[in-house]
mmCIF file of C-alpha atoms in Angstrom:
data_model
loop_
_atom_site.group_PDB
_atom_site.id
_atom_site.type_symbol
_atom_site.label_atom_id
_atom_site.label_comp_id
_atom_site.label_asym_id
_atom_site.label_seq_id
_atom_site.Cartn_x
_atom_site.Cartn_y
_atom_site.Cartn_z
ATOM 1 C CA MET A 1 65.206 69.003 50.528
ATOM 2 C CA ARG A 2 63.439 72.682 50.924
ATOM 3 C CA LEU A 3 61.698 72.039 54.266
ATOM 4 C CA VAL A 4 64.561 70.583 55.755
ATOM 5 C CA ILE A 5 66.982 73.273 55.096
ATOM 6 C CA ARG A 6 64.354 75.926 56.305
ATOM 7 C CA TRP A 7 64.006 73.588 59.517
ATOM 8 C CA ALA A 8 67.531 73.793 60.000
ATOM 9 C CA LEU A 9 68.100 77.569 59.162
ATOM 10 C CA LEU A 10 65.213 78.227 61.759
ATOM 11 C CA ALA A 11 67.188 76.231 64.120
ATOM 12 C CA VAL A 12 70.345 78.325 63.574
ATOM 13 C CA VAL A 13 68.181 81.307 63.666
ATOM 14 C CA LEU A 14 66.932 80.424 67.095
ATOM 15 C CA ALA A 15 70.080 79.264 68.293
ATOM 16 C CA VAL A 16 71.491 83.192 67.439
ATOM 17 C CA VAL A 17 68.265 84.853 68.937
ATOM 18 C CA ALA A 18 69.137 82.501 72.629
ATOM 19 C CA TRP A 19 72.638 83.836 72.143
ATOM 20 C CA ILE A 20 71.749 87.328 72.033
ATOM 21 C CA VAL A 21 68.450 87.548 74.119
ATOM 22 C CA PRO A 22 69.359 87.363 78.081
ATOM 23 C CA ASP A 23 65.916 84.943 78.921
ATOM 24 C CA VAL A 24 65.416 82.958 75.673
ATOM 25 C CA ASP A 25 66.904 79.589 76.781
ATOM 26 C CA ILE A 26 66.896 76.629 74.608
ATOM 27 C CA SER A 27 68.191 73.303 76.382
ATOM 28 C CA GLY A 28 68.789 70.221 75.094
ATOM 29 C CA GLY A 29 71.476 70.779 72.316
ATOM 30 C CA VAL A 30 71.582 70.187 69.348
ATOM 31 C CA PHE A 31 68.435 67.594 69.362
ATOM 32 C CA GLY A 32 66.531 70.431 71.540
ATOM 33 C CA LEU A 33 67.025 73.150 69.214
ATOM 34 C CA LEU A 34 65.922 71.089 66.414
ATOM 35 C CA VAL A 35 62.709 70.222 68.655
ATOM 36 C CA ALA A 36 62.074 73.401 69.538
ATOM 37 C CA ALA A 37 62.533 74.825 65.555
ATOM 38 C CA ALA A 38 60.214 71.966 64.873
ATOM 39 C CA VAL A 39 57.357 72.927 67.314
ATOM 40 C CA PHE A 40 57.913 76.466 66.240
ATOM 41 C CA GLY A 41 57.254 75.530 62.337
ATOM 42 C CA LEU A 42 54.397 73.931 63.493
ATOM 43 C CA VAL A 43 53.259 76.630 65.874
ATOM 44 C CA ASN A 44 53.589 78.968 62.845
ATOM 45 C CA VAL A 45 51.436 76.963 60.447
ATOM 46 C CA LEU A 46 48.747 75.646 61.924
ATOM 47 C CA VAL A 47 47.597 78.609 64.784
ATOM 48 C CA GLY A 48 49.416 81.597 63.126
ATOM 49 C CA PRO A 49 46.632 82.121 60.414
ATOM 50 C CA LEU A 50 43.945 81.663 62.751
ATOM 51 C CA LEU A 51 45.947 84.277 65.238
ATOM 52 C CA ARG A 52 46.462 86.671 62.404
ATOM 53 C CA LEU A 53 43.024 86.584 61.345
ATOM 54 C CA LEU A 54 41.592 86.722 64.807
ATOM 55 C CA THR A 55 43.571 90.022 65.446
ATOM 56 C CA LEU A 56 43.683 91.920 61.986
ATOM 57 C CA PRO A 57 41.154 94.963 63.258
ATOM 58 C CA LEU A 58 44.070 95.600 65.879
ATOM 59 C CA THR A 59 47.072 94.956 63.354
ATOM 60 C CA VAL A 60 45.469 97.266 61.159
ATOM 61 C CA MET A 61 44.949 100.011 63.577
ATOM 62 C CA THR A 62 48.150 99.408 65.122
ATOM 63 C CA PHE A 63 49.771 99.566 61.209
ATOM 64 C CA GLY A 64 51.153 96.357 61.778
ATOM 65 C CA LEU A 65 52.603 96.460 65.147
ATOM 66 C CA PHE A 66 50.537 94.399 66.636
ATOM 67 C CA SER A 67 52.030 91.737 64.821
ATOM 68 C CA LEU A 68 54.656 91.742 66.860
ATOM 69 C CA VAL A 69 53.135 90.565 69.753
ATOM 70 C CA VAL A 70 51.186 87.660 67.874
ATOM 71 C CA ASN A 71 54.365 86.702 66.872
ATOM 72 C CA GLY A 72 55.232 86.756 70.972
ATOM 73 C CA ILE A 73 52.278 85.181 71.523
ATOM 74 C CA LEU A 74 53.318 82.055 68.862
ATOM 75 C CA LEU A 75 56.810 81.892 70.394
ATOM 76 C CA ALA A 76 55.399 81.638 73.920
ATOM 77 C CA LEU A 77 52.847 78.815 72.955
ATOM 78 C CA THR A 78 55.962 77.046 71.346
ATOM 79 C CA ALA A 79 57.512 77.129 75.387
ATOM 80 C CA GLY A 80 54.556 76.204 76.691
ATOM 81 C CA LEU A 81 54.323 73.550 74.119
ATOM 82 C CA THR A 82 58.190 71.796 74.726
ATOM 83 C CA THR A 83 60.428 71.702 77.269
ATOM 84 C CA PHE A 84 63.736 72.013 75.308
ATOM 85 C CA LEU A 85 62.947 76.229 75.095
ATOM 86 C CA ASP A 86 62.049 78.859 77.996
ATOM 87 C CA VAL A 87 61.090 82.285 77.208
ATOM 88 C CA GLY A 88 61.194 85.253 79.553
ATOM 89 C CA GLY A 89 58.309 87.828 80.074
ATOM 90 C CA LEU A 90 56.290 89.904 77.655
ATOM 91 C CA ILE A 91 58.862 92.224 75.949
ATOM 92 C CA GLN A 92 61.813 89.847 75.923
ATOM 93 C CA THR A 93 59.351 87.830 74.329
ATOM 94 C CA ILE A 94 58.144 89.672 71.591
ATOM 95 C CA VAL A 95 61.988 91.016 70.819
ATOM 96 C CA ALA A 96 63.283 87.298 70.844
ATOM 97 C CA ALA A 97 59.895 86.856 67.664
ATOM 98 C CA PHE A 98 61.159 90.287 66.381
ATOM 99 C CA LEU A 99 64.393 89.057 65.781
ATOM 100 C CA ILE A 100 63.489 85.854 64.382
ATOM 101 C CA SER A 101 61.576 86.976 62.127
ATOM 102 C CA VAL A 102 64.169 89.626 60.943
ATOM 103 C CA LEU A 103 66.501 86.501 60.950
ATOM 104 C CA ASN A 104 64.907 83.922 59.331
ATOM 105 C CA THR A 105 63.852 86.196 56.207
ATOM 106 C CA LEU A 106 67.537 87.306 55.994
ATOM 107 C CA ALA A 107 68.517 83.843 55.769
ATOM 108 C CA LEU A 108 65.599 82.862 53.431
ATOM 109 C CA VAL A 109 66.896 85.717 51.027
ATOM 110 C CA VAL A 110 70.193 84.960 51.323
ATOM 111 C CA THR A 111 70.124 80.924 50.952
ATOM 112 C CA ARG A 112 67.118 81.843 47.976
ATOM 113 C CA GLY A 113 70.434 83.562 45.992
ATOM 114 C CA HIS A 114 72.429 81.238 46.706
ATOM 115 C CA ALA A 115 70.056 78.339 45.442
ATOM 116 C CA SER A 116 69.355 80.706 41.986
ATOM 117 C CA ARG A 117 72.966 81.017 41.905
ATOM 118 C CA THR A 118 73.739 77.354 41.438
ATOM 119 C CA SER A 119 70.821 76.673 39.685
ATOM 120 C CA THR A 120 71.441 79.384 37.015
ATOM 121 C CA SER A 121 75.521 78.161 36.864
ATOM 122 C CA ALA A 122 74.355 74.507 36.052
ATOM 123 C CA VAL A 123 72.878 75.179 32.448
#
């Protein structure tokens, strides 16, 4: 159940980012949004750790700022794997990846807080 909630949250975050960043487009309606979110989640899980490990020296030398580029690469890879997501140039992709990271973290914090309140009130 938690996986479905995270998938839906990522889809909402992708929709918000597509609305904010002009060069990020999602086609296919809700279905396209859900497919893009699923592919992005899989790319983050399968390719993300390897890419982060390979770029660890650059990330350390730039005090973590290179992780924005890594996230942008993962988003661009997702756009290359699915026809439902289209991202613009390098700067727009990095901005979109940054917004996805921030908004997804906020959404997870809010839902965890809500889940803990509902579980404690039922006791």
